[in-house]
Amino acid sequence: MVWLRTTGIAAMVLALAGSPAAAREPDTRQELGAITAELIEKLHLLETALGTEAPQFPTDILNQAFEAAMPVLPAGDERRWGTTFAFDFESEVTTGALESDGEGPTVLTDARGCTPEGSTAEIIHFSRFTRGSVRGYRCIIVAGEGGAMQSKTYAEGPDRRLTAYYGVAMSVSGEPDEARRRLEARMDQNVALAGIFADYALEMFIRREAGTAASEEPFAARLDRMNERLADIAAALEAPATTPDPAP
């Protein structure tokens, strides 16, 4: 059995919405570089755990895509705020039967299982998918108050299981509604990023069964499409995020 777990964020991202804001506006260039490096490192760990290799996303386009997806306050705004991203990939592969995992199959039949029990989180996206002998779902939730979003993609086959998390959270000191508005202004970009990274992990996961040679061309074609989607997200910088009008 091969088991990989990087950093658990299932509950962390939701908690970030109510965390203290950063003391100052982050250095965007340094932040983006660190975010990209963390994602690439965790994808490498997933490769190692699955015993496969895959081409990586170009770092420059990842930086641009994260910049386009990052909720921010306007330049010169003196309020204290901060934004953070988080990633997690869990993989389990065995030569025998998988140990029971009640949560995954339960959510497959009831999307309400996406939200932690007792939370006020909202489900903003839910979908099921089947790829050969692998079935799974993708669920995206937003904290009931504040600016935090989490995407979870779960896939399960006869002898393997994968979970991919993506999270983004913004905090504005004393103003959770403002953080939520800023996140919503970048929601489309973050939902798209979550889907791209989960699809990439899923491709590696399924590729392990088929073998590198058997799946090289389809994977390369799908990676090209993922890079095109990243470029589309990066292009969103040309259309600055807008803040929805507050409710009357």
Short mmCIF file of C-alpha atoms in Angstrom, two decimals:
data_model
loop_
_atom_site.label_atom_id
_atom_site.label_comp_id
_atom_site.label_asym_id
_atom_site.label_seq_id
_atom_site.Cartn_x
_atom_site.Cartn_y
_atom_site.Cartn_z
CA MET A 1 0.00 0.00 0.00
CA VAL A 2 1.22 3.50 -0.83
CA TRP A 3 -0.15 6.37 1.26
CA LEU A 4 0.50 10.08 0.75
CA ARG A 5 -0.81 12.94 2.82
CA THR A 6 0.75 16.37 2.69
CA THR A 7 -1.13 18.85 4.91
CA GLY A 8 -4.73 18.43 6.00
CA ILE A 9 -6.82 21.44 5.00
CA ALA A 10 -10.35 20.05 5.04
CA ALA A 11 -11.30 22.15 8.06
CA MET A 12 -8.48 24.70 7.89
CA VAL A 13 -9.76 26.62 4.89
CA LEU A 14 -13.16 27.18 6.45
CA ALA A 15 -11.51 28.39 9.66
CA LEU A 16 -9.36 30.89 7.76
CA ALA A 17 -12.38 33.04 7.01
CA GLY A 18 -12.52 34.08 10.64
CA SER A 19 -8.79 34.28 11.28
CA PRO A 20 -6.98 37.58 12.03
CA ALA A 21 -6.12 39.55 8.91
CA ALA A 22 -2.53 39.96 7.80
CA ALA A 23 -0.75 42.96 9.26
CA ARG A 24 -0.02 44.36 5.83
CA GLU A 25 -0.65 43.77 2.15
CA PRO A 26 1.47 40.77 1.08
CA ASP A 27 4.38 41.14 -1.33
CA THR A 28 2.58 39.78 -4.38
CA ARG A 29 5.67 38.65 -6.26
CA GLN A 30 7.08 36.69 -3.33
CA GLU A 31 3.68 35.29 -2.39
CA LEU A 32 2.95 34.03 -5.90
CA GLY A 33 6.37 32.41 -6.17
CA ALA A 34 5.87 30.60 -2.87
CA ILE A 35 2.36 29.47 -3.82
CA THR A 36 3.53 28.07 -7.16
CA ALA A 37 6.52 26.31 -5.58
CA GLU A 38 4.29 24.67 -2.96
CA LEU A 39 1.85 23.37 -5.59
CA ILE A 40 4.64 21.95 -7.76
CA GLU A 41 6.27 20.28 -4.76
CA LYS A 42 3.03 18.60 -3.73
CA LEU A 43 2.36 17.38 -7.26
CA HIS A 44 5.89 15.90 -7.26
CA LEU A 45 5.07 14.11 -4.00
CA LEU A 46 1.95 12.68 -5.61
CA GLU A 47 4.01 11.48 -8.58
CA THR A 48 6.41 9.72 -6.24
CA ALA A 49 3.62 8.09 -4.27
CA LEU A 50 1.92 6.83 -7.43
CA GLY A 51 5.20 5.76 -9.06
CA THR A 52 4.58 7.75 -12.23
CA GLU A 53 5.90 10.89 -13.90
CA ALA A 54 4.09 13.67 -15.69
CA PRO A 55 5.03 16.96 -17.38
CA GLN A 56 4.69 19.98 -15.11
CA PHE A 57 2.79 23.21 -15.65
CA PRO A 58 5.00 26.18 -16.67
CA THR A 59 5.78 28.22 -13.55
CA ASP A 60 5.25 31.57 -15.26
CA ILE A 61 1.70 30.77 -16.31
CA LEU A 62 0.96 29.34 -12.84
CA ASN A 63 2.16 32.61 -11.28
CA GLN A 64 -0.09 34.62 -13.59
CA ALA A 65 -3.08 32.35 -12.97
CA PHE A 66 -2.70 32.61 -9.19
CA GLU A 67 -2.36 36.37 -9.48
CA ALA A 68 -5.60 36.52 -11.44
CA ALA A 69 -7.35 34.32 -8.86
CA MET A 70 -6.08 36.04 -5.71
CA PRO A 71 -8.72 38.13 -3.89
CA VAL A 72 -7.15 41.51 -3.03
CA LEU A 73 -8.07 44.97 -1.79
CA PRO A 74 -7.37 47.95 -4.05
CA ALA A 75 -3.90 49.46 -3.93
CA GLY A 76 -3.70 52.10 -1.21
CA ASP A 77 -6.50 50.61 0.89
CA GLU A 78 -5.27 50.88 4.49
CA ARG A 79 -7.38 48.11 5.97
CA ARG A 80 -5.54 45.04 7.30
CA TRP A 81 -6.08 42.01 5.11
CA GLY A 82 -4.53 38.78 3.88
CA THR A 83 -5.13 36.02 1.33
CA THR A 84 -3.85 32.45 1.38
CA PHE A 85 -4.07 29.35 -0.84
CA ALA A 86 -3.78 25.73 0.29
CA PHE A 87 -3.44 22.37 -1.48
CA ASP A 88 -3.63 18.77 -0.38
CA PHE A 89 -3.38 15.48 -2.29
CA GLU A 90 -4.08 12.11 -0.68
CA SER A 91 -3.52 8.84 -2.52
CA GLU A 92 -4.00 5.25 -1.46
CA VAL A 93 -3.10 2.29 -3.68
CA THR A 94 -3.13 -1.38 -2.68
CA THR A 95 -2.79 -4.76 -4.37
CA GLY A 96 -5.79 -6.02 -2.41
CA ALA A 97 -9.13 -4.58 -1.45
CA LEU A 98 -9.22 -0.99 -0.23
CA GLU A 99 -10.02 -0.38 3.38
CA SER A 100 -13.50 1.00 3.92
CA ASP A 101 -13.91 4.75 3.43
CA GLY A 102 -17.43 5.69 4.37
CA GLU A 103 -17.27 9.38 3.54
CA GLY A 104 -16.53 9.08 -0.19
CA PRO A 105 -19.30 6.61 -1.12
CA THR A 106 -21.72 8.47 1.12
CA VAL A 107 -21.17 11.78 -0.67
CA LEU A 108 -21.46 10.03 -4.03
CA THR A 109 -25.08 9.31 -3.18
CA ASP A 110 -25.85 12.44 -1.15
CA ALA A 111 -24.19 15.77 -1.96
CA ARG A 112 -25.16 17.12 1.46
CA GLY A 113 -22.22 15.17 2.84
CA CYS A 114 -19.90 17.76 1.25
CA THR A 115 -20.33 20.12 4.20
CA PRO A 116 -18.96 19.38 7.67
CA GLU A 117 -21.68 18.47 10.16
CA GLY A 118 -23.05 21.52 11.91
CA SER A 119 -21.34 24.02 9.59
CA THR A 120 -23.01 26.89 7.74
CA ALA A 121 -21.02 26.26 4.56
CA GLU A 122 -22.81 26.49 1.21
CA ILE A 123 -22.42 23.98 -1.62
CA ILE A 124 -21.83 26.04 -4.77
CA HIS A 125 -20.90 23.16 -7.09
CA PHE A 126 -21.34 19.39 -7.09
CA SER A 127 -20.77 16.88 -9.90
CA ARG A 128 -20.16 13.14 -10.31
CA PHE A 129 -17.89 11.51 -12.87
CA THR A 130 -16.87 8.04 -14.12
CA ARG A 131 -13.59 7.20 -15.89
CA GLY A 132 -13.44 3.49 -16.70
CA SER A 133 -13.44 1.64 -13.37
CA VAL A 134 -12.89 4.90 -11.45
CA ARG A 135 -15.84 6.87 -10.14
CA GLY A 136 -15.89 10.02 -8.06
CA TYR A 137 -17.24 13.47 -7.40
CA ARG A 138 -16.18 17.11 -7.11
CA CYS A 139 -17.64 19.34 -4.44
CA ILE A 140 -16.97 23.06 -3.89
CA ILE A 141 -18.14 24.80 -0.74
CA VAL A 142 -17.94 28.36 0.59
CA ALA A 143 -17.94 29.35 4.25
CA GLY A 144 -21.26 30.68 5.41
CA GLU A 145 -19.57 33.88 6.59
CA GLY A 146 -16.29 35.35 5.39
CA GLY A 147 -14.18 34.68 2.34
CA ALA A 148 -13.18 31.00 2.24
CA MET A 149 -13.69 28.45 -0.54
CA GLN A 150 -12.72 24.77 -0.63
CA SER A 151 -12.84 22.29 -3.50
CA LYS A 152 -12.63 18.55 -2.87
CA THR A 153 -12.32 15.97 -5.65
CA TYR A 154 -12.67 12.32 -4.66
CA ALA A 155 -12.00 9.31 -6.93
CA GLU A 156 -12.14 5.60 -6.13
CA GLY A 157 -11.33 2.48 -8.13
CA PRO A 158 -11.12 -1.22 -7.24
CA ASP A 159 -7.70 -0.87 -5.59
CA ARG A 160 -6.98 2.86 -5.39
CA ARG A 161 -8.34 6.07 -3.97
CA LEU A 162 -7.49 9.75 -4.54
CA THR A 163 -8.58 12.96 -2.83
CA ALA A 164 -7.48 16.38 -4.09
CA TYR A 165 -8.17 19.57 -2.11
CA TYR A 166 -7.86 23.19 -3.18
CA GLY A 167 -8.59 26.09 -0.87
CA VAL A 168 -8.44 29.88 -0.93
CA ALA A 169 -9.33 32.24 1.90
CA MET A 170 -9.30 35.99 2.38
CA SER A 171 -9.60 37.89 5.64
CA VAL A 172 -10.28 41.62 6.03
CA SER A 173 -9.91 42.83 9.61
CA GLY A 174 -13.35 43.15 11.18
CA GLU A 175 -15.15 42.94 7.82
CA PRO A 176 -16.09 39.35 6.89
CA ASP A 177 -18.68 40.58 4.38
CA GLU A 178 -16.01 42.52 2.50
CA ALA A 179 -13.79 39.43 2.40
CA ARG A 180 -16.71 37.42 1.01
CA ARG A 181 -17.38 40.03 -1.70
CA ARG A 182 -13.73 40.08 -2.75
CA LEU A 183 -13.65 36.29 -2.92
CA GLU A 184 -16.83 36.19 -4.99
CA ALA A 185 -15.25 38.63 -7.43
CA ARG A 186 -12.56 36.00 -8.08
CA MET A 187 -14.76 32.93 -7.64
CA ASP A 188 -14.81 31.87 -11.31
CA GLN A 189 -11.02 31.91 -11.51
CA ASN A 190 -10.63 29.87 -8.33
CA VAL A 191 -13.26 27.31 -9.31
CA ALA A 192 -11.43 26.85 -12.62
CA LEU A 193 -8.04 26.49 -10.91
CA ALA A 194 -9.43 23.92 -8.50
CA GLY A 195 -10.74 21.89 -11.44
CA ILE A 196 -7.44 22.05 -13.36
CA PHE A 197 -5.30 20.84 -10.46
CA ALA A 198 -7.76 18.10 -9.54
CA ASP A 199 -7.92 16.94 -13.17
CA TYR A 200 -4.12 16.83 -13.31
CA ALA A 201 -3.95 14.67 -10.17
CA LEU A 202 -6.72 12.46 -11.53
CA GLU A 203 -4.85 11.97 -14.81
CA MET A 204 -1.78 10.75 -12.91
CA PHE A 205 -3.96 8.54 -10.77
CA ILE A 206 -5.64 6.84 -13.74
CA ARG A 207 -2.38 6.77 -15.70
CA ARG A 208 -0.82 4.50 -13.07
CA GLU A 209 -3.20 1.69 -14.03
CA ALA A 210 -2.82 2.08 -17.80
CA GLY A 211 0.98 2.48 -17.75
CA THR A 212 3.07 5.41 -18.98
CA ALA A 213 3.42 4.33 -22.60
CA ALA A 214 -0.24 3.46 -23.00
CA SER A 215 -1.46 6.84 -21.81
CA GLU A 216 1.31 9.25 -22.86
CA GLU A 217 -0.52 10.80 -25.82
CA PRO A 218 -3.92 11.29 -24.15
CA PHE A 219 -2.25 12.77 -21.08
CA ALA A 220 -0.21 15.19 -23.19
CA ALA A 221 -3.34 16.28 -25.06
CA ARG A 222 -5.23 16.84 -21.84
CA LEU A 223 -2.28 18.74 -20.34
CA ASP A 224 -2.33 21.07 -23.36
CA ARG A 225 -5.98 21.81 -22.68
CA MET A 226 -5.21 22.44 -19.01
CA ASN A 227 -2.48 24.92 -19.98
CA GLU A 228 -4.94 26.67 -22.28
CA ARG A 229 -7.39 26.97 -19.38
CA LEU A 230 -4.61 28.37 -17.17
CA ALA A 231 -3.86 30.95 -19.85
CA ASP A 232 -7.54 31.92 -19.91
CA ILE A 233 -7.45 32.46 -16.15
CA ALA A 234 -4.25 34.51 -16.41
CA ALA A 235 -5.93 36.67 -19.06
CA ALA A 236 -8.55 37.63 -16.47
CA LEU A 237 -6.00 40.16 -15.15
CA GLU A 238 -6.90 42.27 -18.18
CA ALA A 239 -10.40 42.57 -16.69
CA PRO A 240 -9.95 43.61 -13.05
CA ALA A 241 -12.18 41.96 -10.49
CA THR A 242 -15.28 43.89 -9.59
CA THR A 243 -16.90 44.03 -6.19
CA PRO A 244 -20.64 43.22 -6.20
CA ASP A 245 -22.86 46.04 -4.99
CA PRO A 246 -23.79 45.60 -1.32
CA ALA A 247 -27.33 44.51 -0.65
CA PRO A 248 -29.68 47.40 0.16
#
